[in-house]
């Protein structure tokens, strides 16, 4: 069976299917922390459908979205237009791209870093550092190793709704997780169309991330669980660092 690249089919449905994430609470938590620093411009790496990009824009930050998925960027731009927001969206890979400007902060939210292969993460962090102004802030999260090994490995995830059914067959091999996703989308005539794609993510330990941040010239500000949770109890580990 042929499978498309990650988010080729899922792009327009991603935020809808993740409505249990409470993006509003999540984005406001991040903005509250951003306000501690004198920042005005930002780059949202792996912006996806653009929820956080738009939230930062609404909070007064001139924010650019960056993503490797043309479909995701198309959705992000469409949503920004609907909300009357103006911002730049760039198609590109943080491990390869040379950005035309520098920013006061760079974000990479909601598993973006887990999609970067092990051998490319150092380069990604170096490119983030190059994209930051002096004393710029870099904040991002990863899904924890515990989440991958105890909640994702060898499971099937299903979300069955009136207009779409999402099914993901998940496996973990070593430090790599593969999610084979099928979407069954309801058409206007009541029939369903099947669309398939594959997601590959990489498992990172906290100490790996900390070592790479230090190697690439960042000074750690803090590490915490999602929304300030205790790290050992959280499915998500969140990092705040500053360009040294």
Coordinates of N, CA and C in Angstrom, one line a residue:
X1 N 0.8 -1.2 0.0 CA 0.0 0.0 0.0 C 0.9 1.2 0.0
X2 N 0.6 2.2 -0.9 CA 1.4 3.4 -0.9 C 0.9 4.4 0.2
X3 N 1.9 4.9 0.8 CA 1.6 5.9 1.9 C 2.3 7.2 1.6
X4 N 1.6 8.3 1.8 CA 2.1 9.6 1.6 C 3.0 10.0 2.8
X5 N 3.8 11.1 2.5 CA 4.6 11.7 3.6 C 3.7 12.2 4.7
X6 N 4.3 12.3 5.9 CA 3.6 12.8 7.1 C 2.9 14.1 6.8
X7 N 1.6 14.2 7.2 CA 0.8 15.4 7.1 C 0.3 15.8 5.7
X8 N 0.6 15.0 4.7 CA 0.1 15.3 3.3 C -1.4 15.2 3.3
X9 N -1.9 14.2 4.0 CA -3.4 14.0 4.1 C -4.0 14.6 5.4
X10 N -3.2 14.5 6.5 CA -3.7 14.9 7.8 C -3.7 16.4 8.0
X11 N -3.1 17.2 7.2 CA -2.9 18.6 7.4 C -4.2 19.3 7.8
X12 N -5.2 19.2 7.0 CA -6.5 19.9 7.3 C -7.2 19.4 8.5
X13 N -6.9 18.2 8.9 CA -7.6 17.6 10.0 C -6.9 17.6 11.4
X14 N -5.6 18.0 11.3 CA -4.7 17.8 12.5 C -5.3 18.5 13.7
X15 N -5.5 19.8 13.6 CA -6.0 20.6 14.8 C -7.3 20.1 15.2
X16 N -8.2 19.7 14.3 CA -9.5 19.2 14.7 C -9.4 17.9 15.5
X17 N -8.5 17.0 15.1 CA -8.4 15.8 15.8 C -7.6 15.9 17.1
X18 N -6.9 17.0 17.2 CA -6.2 17.2 18.5 C -6.9 18.2 19.4
X19 N -8.2 18.3 19.3 CA -8.9 19.3 20.1 C -8.9 19.1 21.6
X20 N -8.4 17.9 22.0 CA -8.3 17.6 23.4 C -7.0 18.1 24.0
X21 N -6.1 18.7 23.1 CA -4.8 19.2 23.6 C -5.0 20.6 24.4
X22 N -6.1 21.2 24.2 CA -6.3 22.5 24.8 C -5.2 23.5 24.4
X23 N -5.2 23.7 23.1 CA -4.2 24.6 22.5 C -4.2 26.0 23.1
X24 N -5.4 26.5 23.5 CA -5.6 27.8 24.0 C -4.8 27.9 25.4
X25 N -5.0 27.0 26.2 CA -4.3 27.0 27.5 C -2.8 26.8 27.3
X26 N -2.4 25.9 26.4 CA -1.0 25.7 26.1 C -0.3 26.9 25.6
X27 N -0.9 27.6 24.6 CA -0.3 28.8 24.0 C -0.2 29.9 25.0
X28 N -1.3 30.1 25.8 CA -1.2 31.2 26.8 C -0.1 30.9 27.9
X29 N 0.1 29.7 28.2 CA 1.2 29.3 29.1 C 2.5 29.7 28.6
X30 N 2.7 29.4 27.3 CA 4.0 29.8 26.6 C 4.1 31.3 26.5
X31 N 3.1 32.0 26.2 CA 3.1 33.5 26.1 C 3.4 34.1 27.4
X32 N 2.8 33.6 28.5 CA 3.1 34.1 29.8 C 4.6 34.1 30.1
X33 N 5.3 33.0 29.7 CA 6.7 32.9 29.9 C 7.5 33.8 28.9
X34 N 7.0 34.0 27.7 CA 7.7 34.8 26.8 C 7.7 36.3 27.2
X35 N 6.7 36.7 28.0 CA 6.6 38.1 28.4 C 7.6 38.4 29.4
X36 N 8.4 37.5 29.9 CA 9.4 37.7 30.9 C 10.7 38.3 30.2
X37 N 10.7 38.3 28.8 CA 11.9 38.7 28.1 C 11.5 39.8 27.1
X38 N 12.4 40.7 26.8 CA 12.1 41.8 25.8 C 12.2 41.2 24.4
X39 N 11.1 40.6 23.9 CA 11.1 40.0 22.6 C 10.0 40.6 21.7
X40 N 10.3 40.6 20.4 CA 9.3 41.2 19.5 C 9.1 40.3 18.3
X41 N 10.1 39.5 17.9 CA 10.0 38.7 16.6 C 10.3 37.3 17.0
X42 N 9.6 36.4 16.2 CA 9.7 34.9 16.5 C 9.7 34.1 15.3
X43 N 10.2 32.9 15.3 CA 10.2 31.9 14.3 C 9.6 30.6 14.9
X44 N 8.5 30.2 14.4 CA 7.8 29.0 14.9 C 8.2 27.8 14.0
X45 N 9.1 27.0 14.4 CA 9.6 25.9 13.6 C 8.7 24.7 13.7
X46 N 8.4 24.1 12.6 CA 7.4 23.0 12.6 C 6.0 23.5 13.0
X47 N 5.7 24.7 12.4 CA 4.4 25.4 12.8 C 3.2 24.6 12.5
X48 N 3.3 23.6 11.5 CA 2.1 22.8 11.2 C 0.9 23.7 10.7
X49 N -0.2 23.5 11.3 CA -1.4 24.3 10.9 C -1.4 25.7 11.5
X50 N -0.4 26.0 12.2 CA -0.2 27.4 12.6 C -0.9 27.9 13.9
X51 N -1.5 27.0 14.7 CA -2.2 27.5 15.9 C -1.3 28.4 16.7
X52 N -0.1 27.9 17.1 CA 0.8 28.7 18.0 C 1.4 29.9 17.3
X53 N 1.6 29.8 16.0 CA 2.1 31.0 15.2 C 1.0 32.1 15.3
X54 N -0.2 31.7 15.1 CA -1.3 32.7 15.2 C -1.5 33.2 16.7
X55 N -1.3 32.4 17.6 CA -1.4 32.8 19.0 C -0.3 33.8 19.4
X56 N 0.9 33.6 18.9 CA 2.0 34.5 19.1 C 1.7 35.8 18.4
X57 N 1.2 35.7 17.2 CA 0.9 36.9 16.5 C -0.2 37.8 17.2
X58 N -1.2 37.1 17.7 CA -2.3 37.8 18.4 C -1.8 38.5 19.7
X59 N -0.7 37.9 20.3 CA -0.1 38.4 21.5 C 0.8 39.6 21.2
X60 N 1.0 39.9 19.9 CA 1.8 41.0 19.6 C 3.2 40.7 19.0
X61 N 3.5 39.4 18.9 CA 4.8 39.0 18.4 C 4.8 38.9 16.9
X62 N 5.7 39.5 16.2 CA 5.8 39.3 14.7 C 6.4 37.9 14.5
X63 N 5.6 37.0 14.1 CA 6.0 35.6 14.1 C 5.9 35.0 12.7
X64 N 7.0 34.3 12.3 CA 7.1 33.6 11.0 C 6.9 32.1 11.2
X65 N 6.1 31.5 10.4 CA 5.9 30.0 10.5 C 6.8 29.3 9.5
X66 N 7.4 28.2 10.0 CA 8.3 27.4 9.1 C 7.9 25.9 9.2
X67 N 7.7 25.2 8.1 CA 7.4 23.8 8.1 C 7.8 23.2 6.8
X68 N 8.1 21.8 6.9 CA 8.5 21.1 5.8 C 7.3 20.6 4.9
X69 N 6.1 20.7 5.4 CA 4.9 20.2 4.7 C 4.2 21.4 4.0
X70 N 4.2 21.3 2.7 CA 3.4 22.3 1.9 C 2.0 22.3 2.3
X71 N 1.4 21.1 2.5 CA 0.0 21.0 2.9 C -0.3 21.7 4.2
X72 N 0.6 21.5 5.2 CA 0.4 22.2 6.5 C 0.5 23.7 6.4
X73 N 1.5 24.2 5.6 CA 1.6 25.6 5.4 C 0.4 26.2 4.7
X74 N -0.1 25.5 3.7 CA -1.3 26.0 3.0 C -2.5 26.1 4.0
X75 N -2.6 25.2 4.9 CA -3.7 25.3 5.9 C -3.4 26.4 6.9
X76 N -2.2 26.6 7.3 CA -1.8 27.6 8.2 C -2.1 29.0 7.6
X77 N -1.7 29.2 6.4 CA -2.0 30.5 5.7 C -3.5 30.7 5.5
X78 N -4.2 29.7 5.2 CA -5.7 29.8 5.1 C -6.3 30.3 6.4
X79 N -5.9 29.6 7.5 CA -6.5 30.0 8.8 C -6.1 31.4 9.2
X80 N -4.8 31.8 8.9 CA -4.4 33.2 9.2 C -5.2 34.2 8.5
X81 N -5.5 33.9 7.2 CA -6.3 34.9 6.4 C -7.7 35.0 7.0
X82 N -8.3 33.8 7.4 CA -9.6 33.8 8.0 C -9.7 34.7 9.3
X83 N -8.6 34.7 10.0 CA -8.5 35.4 11.3 C -8.0 36.9 11.1
X84 N -7.7 37.2 9.9 CA -7.2 38.6 9.6 C -5.8 38.9 10.1
X85 N -5.0 37.8 10.1 CA -3.6 37.9 10.6 C -2.6 38.0 9.4
X86 N -1.6 38.8 9.6 CA -0.6 38.8 8.5 C 0.7 38.3 9.1
X87 N 1.3 37.4 8.4 CA 2.6 36.9 8.8 C 3.2 36.0 7.7
X88 N 4.5 35.9 7.7 CA 5.2 35.1 6.7 C 5.2 33.6 7.0
X89 N 5.0 32.8 6.0 CA 5.1 31.3 6.2 C 6.1 30.8 5.2
X90 N 7.1 30.0 5.7 CA 8.2 29.6 4.8 C 8.2 28.1 4.8
X91 N 8.3 27.5 3.5 CA 8.5 26.1 3.3 C 10.0 25.8 3.5
X92 N 10.3 24.9 4.4 CA 11.7 24.6 4.6 C 12.0 23.7 5.8
X93 N 13.2 23.2 5.8 CA 13.6 22.2 6.8 C 14.7 22.9 7.7
X94 N 14.5 22.9 9.0 CA 15.4 23.6 9.9 C 16.8 23.0 9.9
X95 N 16.9 21.8 9.4 CA 18.2 21.1 9.3 C 19.0 21.5 8.0
X96 N 18.3 22.3 7.1 CA 18.9 22.6 5.9 C 18.8 24.1 5.5
X97 N 17.8 24.8 6.0 CA 17.5 26.1 5.5 C 18.4 27.2 6.1
X98 N 18.7 28.2 5.2 CA 19.5 29.3 5.7 C 18.4 30.5 5.7
X99 N 18.1 31.0 6.8 CA 17.0 31.9 7.0 C 17.5 33.4 6.6
X100 N 16.6 34.2 6.0 CA 17.0 35.5 5.6 C 17.0 36.5 6.7
X101 N 16.6 36.2 7.9 CA 16.5 37.2 9.0 C 16.8 36.5 10.3
X102 N 17.0 37.3 11.3 CA 17.1 36.8 12.7 C 15.9 37.1 13.6
X103 N 15.8 36.4 14.6 CA 14.6 36.5 15.4 C 14.9 36.6 16.9
X104 N 14.0 37.1 17.7 CA 14.2 37.2 19.2 C 13.9 35.9 19.9
X105 N 13.1 35.1 19.3 CA 12.8 33.7 19.8 C 12.5 32.7 18.7
X106 N 12.8 31.5 19.0 CA 12.5 30.4 18.1 C 11.8 29.3 19.0
X107 N 10.6 28.9 18.4 CA 9.8 27.8 19.1 C 9.8 26.6 18.2
X108 N 9.6 25.4 18.9 CA 9.4 24.2 18.1 C 8.5 23.3 19.0
X109 N 7.2 23.4 18.8 CA 6.2 22.9 19.7 C 5.5 21.7 19.2
X110 N 5.0 20.9 20.1 CA 4.2 19.7 19.8 C 4.9 18.7 19.0
X111 N 6.0 18.1 19.6 CA 6.7 17.0 19.0 C 7.6 17.3 17.8
X112 N 7.7 18.6 17.4 CA 8.5 18.9 16.2 C 9.9 18.3 16.3
X113 N 10.6 18.4 17.4 CA 11.9 17.8 17.6 C 12.0 16.3 17.4
X114 N 10.9 15.6 17.8 CA 10.9 14.2 17.7 C 10.9 13.7 16.2
X115 N 10.5 14.6 15.3 CA 10.5 14.3 13.9 C 11.9 14.4 13.3
X116 N 12.9 15.0 14.0 CA 14.2 15.2 13.5 C 15.1 14.0 13.7
X117 N 15.7 13.4 12.7 CA 16.5 12.2 12.9 C 17.7 12.5 13.8
X118 N 18.2 11.5 14.5 CA 19.3 11.7 15.5 C 20.5 12.4 14.9
X119 N 20.9 12.0 13.7 CA 22.1 12.5 13.1 C 22.0 13.9 12.6
X120 N 20.7 14.5 12.6 CA 20.5 15.8 12.1 C 20.2 16.9 13.2
X121 N 20.0 16.4 14.5 CA 19.5 17.3 15.5 C 20.6 18.4 15.9
X122 N 21.8 18.0 15.9 CA 22.9 19.0 16.2 C 22.9 20.1 15.2
X123 N 22.7 19.7 13.9 CA 22.7 20.8 12.9 C 21.4 21.6 13.0
X124 N 20.3 21.0 13.4 CA 19.1 21.8 13.6 C 19.3 22.8 14.7
X125 N 19.9 22.4 15.8 CA 20.1 23.3 16.9 C 21.1 24.4 16.5
X126 N 22.1 24.1 15.7 CA 23.1 25.1 15.3 C 22.4 26.1 14.4
X127 N 21.4 25.6 13.5 CA 20.7 26.6 12.6 C 19.7 27.4 13.4
X128 N 19.2 26.9 14.5 CA 18.3 27.7 15.4 C 19.2 28.8 16.0
X129 N 20.3 28.4 16.5 CA 21.2 29.4 17.2 C 21.6 30.5 16.2
X130 N 21.9 30.2 14.9 CA 22.2 31.2 13.9 C 21.0 32.1 13.6
X131 N 19.8 31.5 13.8 CA 18.6 32.3 13.5 C 18.2 33.3 14.6
X132 N 18.9 33.2 15.7 CA 18.5 34.0 16.9 C 19.4 35.2 17.0
X133 N 18.7 36.3 17.5 CA 19.5 37.5 17.8 C 20.2 37.2 19.1
X134 N 21.1 38.1 19.5 CA 21.8 38.0 20.8 C 20.9 37.8 22.0
X135 N 21.2 36.8 22.8 CA 20.4 36.5 24.0 C 19.0 36.0 23.6
X136 N 18.8 35.5 22.4 CA 17.5 35.0 21.9 C 17.1 33.8 22.7
X137 N 15.8 33.6 22.7 CA 15.2 32.4 23.5 C 14.8 31.3 22.6
X138 N 15.1 30.1 22.9 CA 14.7 28.9 22.2 C 13.9 28.0 23.1
X139 N 12.7 27.7 22.8 CA 11.9 26.9 23.6 C 11.2 25.8 22.8
X140 N 11.1 24.6 23.3 CA 10.6 23.5 22.5 C 10.3 22.3 23.5
X141 N 9.6 21.3 22.9 CA 9.3 20.1 23.7 C 9.6 18.9 23.0
X142 N 9.6 17.8 23.7 CA 9.7 16.4 23.1 C 8.7 15.5 23.8
X143 N 8.2 14.6 23.1 CA 7.4 13.5 23.8 C 8.4 12.6 24.5
X144 N 8.1 12.3 25.8 CA 9.1 11.6 26.6 C 9.3 10.2 26.2
X145 N 10.5 9.6 26.6 CA 10.8 8.2 26.3 C 9.7 7.3 26.9
X146 N 9.3 7.6 28.1 CA 8.2 6.9 28.8 C 6.9 6.8 28.0
X147 N 6.6 7.9 27.4 CA 5.3 8.0 26.6 C 5.5 7.0 25.4
X148 N 6.6 7.1 24.7 CA 6.8 6.2 23.5 C 6.8 4.7 23.9
X149 N 7.5 4.4 25.0 CA 7.6 3.0 25.3 C 6.5 2.4 26.0
X150 N 5.8 3.2 26.8 CA 4.7 2.7 27.6 C 3.3 3.0 27.0
X151 N 3.1 4.0 26.2 CA 1.8 4.4 25.7 C 1.7 4.3 24.2
X152 N 2.8 4.3 23.5 CA 2.7 4.3 22.0 C 3.1 2.9 21.4
X153 N 4.1 2.3 21.9 CA 4.7 1.1 21.4 C 3.6 0.0 21.3
X154 N 3.5 -0.7 20.1 CA 2.6 -1.8 19.9 C 1.2 -1.5 20.3
X155 N 0.7 -0.3 19.9 CA -0.7 0.0 20.1 C -1.4 0.4 18.8
X156 N -2.7 0.5 18.9 CA -3.5 1.0 17.8 C -4.3 2.2 18.4
X157 N -4.2 3.4 17.8 CA -5.0 4.5 18.2 C -6.1 4.8 17.2
X158 N -7.3 5.0 17.8 CA -8.5 5.2 17.0 C -9.3 6.4 17.5
X159 N -9.7 7.3 16.5 CA -10.6 8.4 16.8 C -11.7 8.4 15.8
X160 N -12.9 8.0 16.2 CA -14.0 7.8 15.3 C -15.0 8.9 15.4
X161 N -15.1 9.7 14.4 CA -16.1 10.9 14.5 C -17.1 10.8 13.3
X162 N -18.0 11.7 13.3 CA -19.1 11.6 12.3 C -18.5 11.8 10.9
X163 N -17.5 12.7 10.8 CA -17.0 13.1 9.4 C -15.7 12.5 9.1
X164 N -15.0 11.9 10.1 CA -13.7 11.3 9.8 C -13.4 10.3 10.9
X165 N -12.7 9.2 10.4 CA -12.1 8.2 11.4 C -10.6 8.1 11.2
X166 N -9.9 8.2 12.3 CA -8.5 8.2 12.3 C -8.0 6.9 13.0
X167 N -7.1 6.1 12.3 CA -6.6 4.9 12.8 C -5.1 5.0 12.6
X168 N -4.3 4.7 13.7 CA -2.9 4.7 13.7 C -2.3 3.4 14.3
X169 N -1.6 2.7 13.5 CA -0.9 1.4 14.0 C 0.5 1.8 14.3
X170 N 0.9 1.7 15.6 CA 2.1 2.2 16.1 C 3.1 1.1 16.6
X171 N 4.3 1.4 16.2 CA 5.4 0.4 16.7 C 6.6 1.2 17.0
X172 N 7.4 0.7 18.0 CA 8.7 1.3 18.4 C 9.8 0.2 18.2
X173 N 10.8 0.6 17.4 CA 12.0 -0.2 17.2 C 13.2 0.5 17.6
X174 N 13.8 0.1 18.8 CA 14.9 0.8 19.3 C 14.6 2.3 19.7
X175 N 15.2 3.2 19.0 CA 14.9 4.6 19.2 C 14.1 5.3 18.2
X176 N 13.4 4.5 17.4 CA 12.5 5.0 16.3 C 11.1 4.5 16.5
X177 N 10.1 5.4 16.3 CA 8.7 5.1 16.4 C 8.1 5.3 15.0
X178 N 7.4 4.3 14.5 CA 6.7 4.4 13.2 C 5.2 4.3 13.4
X179 N 4.5 5.3 12.9 CA 3.0 5.4 13.0 C 2.4 5.3 11.6
X180 N 1.8 4.2 11.3 CA 1.1 4.1 10.0 C -0.4 4.5 10.2
X181 N -0.7 5.6 9.6 CA -2.0 6.3 9.8 C -2.9 6.1 8.6
X182 N -4.1 5.8 8.9 CA -5.2 5.7 7.8 C -6.3 6.7 8.2
X183 N -6.8 7.5 7.3 CA -7.9 8.4 7.5 C -9.0 7.9 6.6
X184 N -10.2 7.9 7.2 CA -11.4 7.6 6.4 C -12.3 8.8 6.5
X185 N -12.3 9.6 5.3 CA -12.9 10.9 5.3 C -14.3 10.8 4.6
X186 N -15.3 11.3 5.3 CA -16.7 11.2 4.7 C -16.9 12.2 3.6
X187 N -17.3 11.8 2.4 CA -17.6 12.7 1.3 C -19.0 13.2 1.3
X188 N -19.3 14.1 0.4 CA -20.6 14.8 0.4 C -21.7 13.8 0.2
X189 N -21.5 12.7 -0.6 CA -22.5 11.7 -0.9 C -22.7 10.7 0.2
X190 N -21.9 10.8 1.3 CA -22.0 9.9 2.4 C -21.0 8.7 2.3
X191 N -20.3 8.6 1.2 CA -19.2 7.6 1.1 C -18.0 8.0 1.8
X192 N -17.0 7.1 2.0 CA -15.8 7.5 2.7 C -14.6 7.2 1.7
X193 N -13.6 8.1 1.8 CA -12.4 8.0 1.0 C -11.3 7.6 2.0
X194 N -10.5 6.7 1.6 CA -9.3 6.3 2.5 C -8.1 7.0 2.1
X195 N -7.3 7.5 3.0 CA -6.1 8.2 2.8 C -5.0 7.7 3.8
X196 N -3.8 7.4 3.3 CA -2.8 6.8 4.2 C -1.5 7.6 4.2
X197 N -0.9 7.6 5.3 CA 0.4 8.3 5.4 C 1.2 7.7 6.6
X198 N 2.5 7.9 6.6 CA 3.4 7.3 7.6 C 4.2 8.4 8.3
X199 N 4.2 8.3 9.6 CA 4.9 9.2 10.5 C 6.1 8.5 11.2
X200 N 7.3 9.0 11.1 CA 8.4 8.5 11.8 C 8.9 9.5 12.8
X201 N 9.1 9.1 14.1 CA 9.6 9.9 15.1 C 10.7 9.2 15.8
X202 N 11.5 10.0 16.5 CA 12.7 9.5 17.2 C 12.6 9.8 18.7
X203 N 13.1 8.9 19.5 CA 13.0 9.0 20.9 C 14.3 9.6 21.4
X204 N 14.1 10.7 22.2 CA 15.2 11.4 22.8 C 15.1 11.4 24.3
X205 N 16.2 11.2 24.9 CA 16.3 11.3 26.4 C 16.6 12.8 26.8
X206 N 16.2 13.2 28.0 CA 16.5 14.5 28.4 C 18.0 14.8 28.4
X207 N 18.8 13.9 28.8 CA 20.3 14.2 28.8 C 20.9 14.4 27.5
X208 N 20.3 13.7 26.4 CA 20.7 13.9 25.1 C 20.5 15.3 24.6
X209 N 19.3 15.8 24.9 CA 18.9 17.2 24.5 C 19.8 18.2 25.2
X210 N 20.0 18.0 26.5 CA 20.8 18.9 27.3 C 22.2 19.0 26.8
X211 N 22.8 17.8 26.4 CA 24.2 17.8 25.9 C 24.3 18.6 24.6
X212 N 23.3 18.4 23.7 CA 23.3 19.0 22.4 C 23.1 20.5 22.6
X213 N 22.3 21.0 23.5 CA 22.1 22.4 23.7 C 23.4 23.0 24.1
X214 N 24.1 22.4 25.0 CA 25.4 22.9 25.5 C 26.4 22.9 24.4
X215 N 26.5 21.9 23.6 CA 27.4 21.8 22.5 C 27.2 22.8 21.4
X216 N 25.9 23.2 21.2 CA 25.6 24.2 20.2 C 25.5 25.6 20.7
X217 N 25.9 25.9 21.9 CA 26.0 27.2 22.3 C 24.8 27.8 23.0
X218 N 24.0 27.0 23.7 CA 22.9 27.5 24.4 C 23.1 27.3 25.9
X219 N 22.5 28.3 26.7 CA 22.5 28.2 28.1 C 21.1 27.8 28.6
X220 N 21.0 26.7 29.4 CA 19.8 26.2 29.8 C 19.1 27.2 30.8
X221 N 17.8 27.5 30.5 CA 17.0 28.3 31.5 C 16.2 27.3 32.4
X222 N 15.5 26.4 31.8 CA 14.8 25.4 32.7 C 14.3 24.3 31.9
X223 N 14.0 23.2 32.5 CA 13.4 22.0 32.0 C 12.2 21.6 32.8
X224 N 11.0 21.3 32.2 CA 9.9 21.0 33.0 C 8.9 20.1 32.2
X225 N 7.9 19.6 32.9 CA 6.9 18.8 32.2 C 5.9 19.8 31.6
X226 N 5.0 19.2 30.9 CA 3.9 20.0 30.1 C 3.2 20.9 31.1
X227 N 3.1 22.2 30.7 CA 2.4 23.2 31.5 C 2.9 23.2 33.0
X228 N 4.2 22.9 33.2 CA 4.8 23.0 34.5 C 4.7 21.7 35.3
X229 N 4.2 20.7 34.7 CA 4.0 19.4 35.5 C 5.4 18.9 35.9
X230 N 5.4 18.0 36.9 CA 6.6 17.2 37.3 C 7.0 16.4 36.1
X231 N 8.3 16.5 35.7 CA 8.8 15.8 34.5 C 8.6 14.3 34.5
X232 N 8.8 13.7 35.6 CA 8.7 12.2 35.6 C 7.2 11.7 35.4
X233 N 6.3 12.6 35.6 CA 4.9 12.3 35.5 C 4.2 12.8 34.2
X234 N 5.0 13.5 33.4 CA 4.5 14.1 32.2 C 4.9 13.3 30.9
X235 N 4.0 13.4 30.0 CA 4.2 12.8 28.7 C 5.1 13.7 27.8
X236 N 5.3 14.9 28.2 CA 6.1 15.9 27.4 C 7.1 16.5 28.3
X237 N 8.3 16.7 27.8 CA 9.4 17.4 28.5 C 9.7 18.7 27.7
X238 N 9.7 19.8 28.4 CA 9.8 21.1 27.7 C 11.1 21.8 28.2
X239 N 11.8 22.4 27.2 CA 13.1 23.0 27.4 C 13.0 24.5 27.1
X240 N 13.6 25.3 27.9 CA 13.8 26.7 27.6 C 15.3 27.0 27.7
X241 N 15.8 27.6 26.7 CA 17.3 27.9 26.6 C 17.5 29.3 26.0
X242 N 18.7 29.8 26.2 CA 19.0 31.1 25.7 C 20.4 31.0 24.9
X243 N 20.4 31.8 23.8 CA 21.6 31.8 23.0 C 22.8 32.4 23.9
X244 N 23.9 31.6 24.0 CA 25.0 32.0 24.8 C 25.9 33.0 24.1

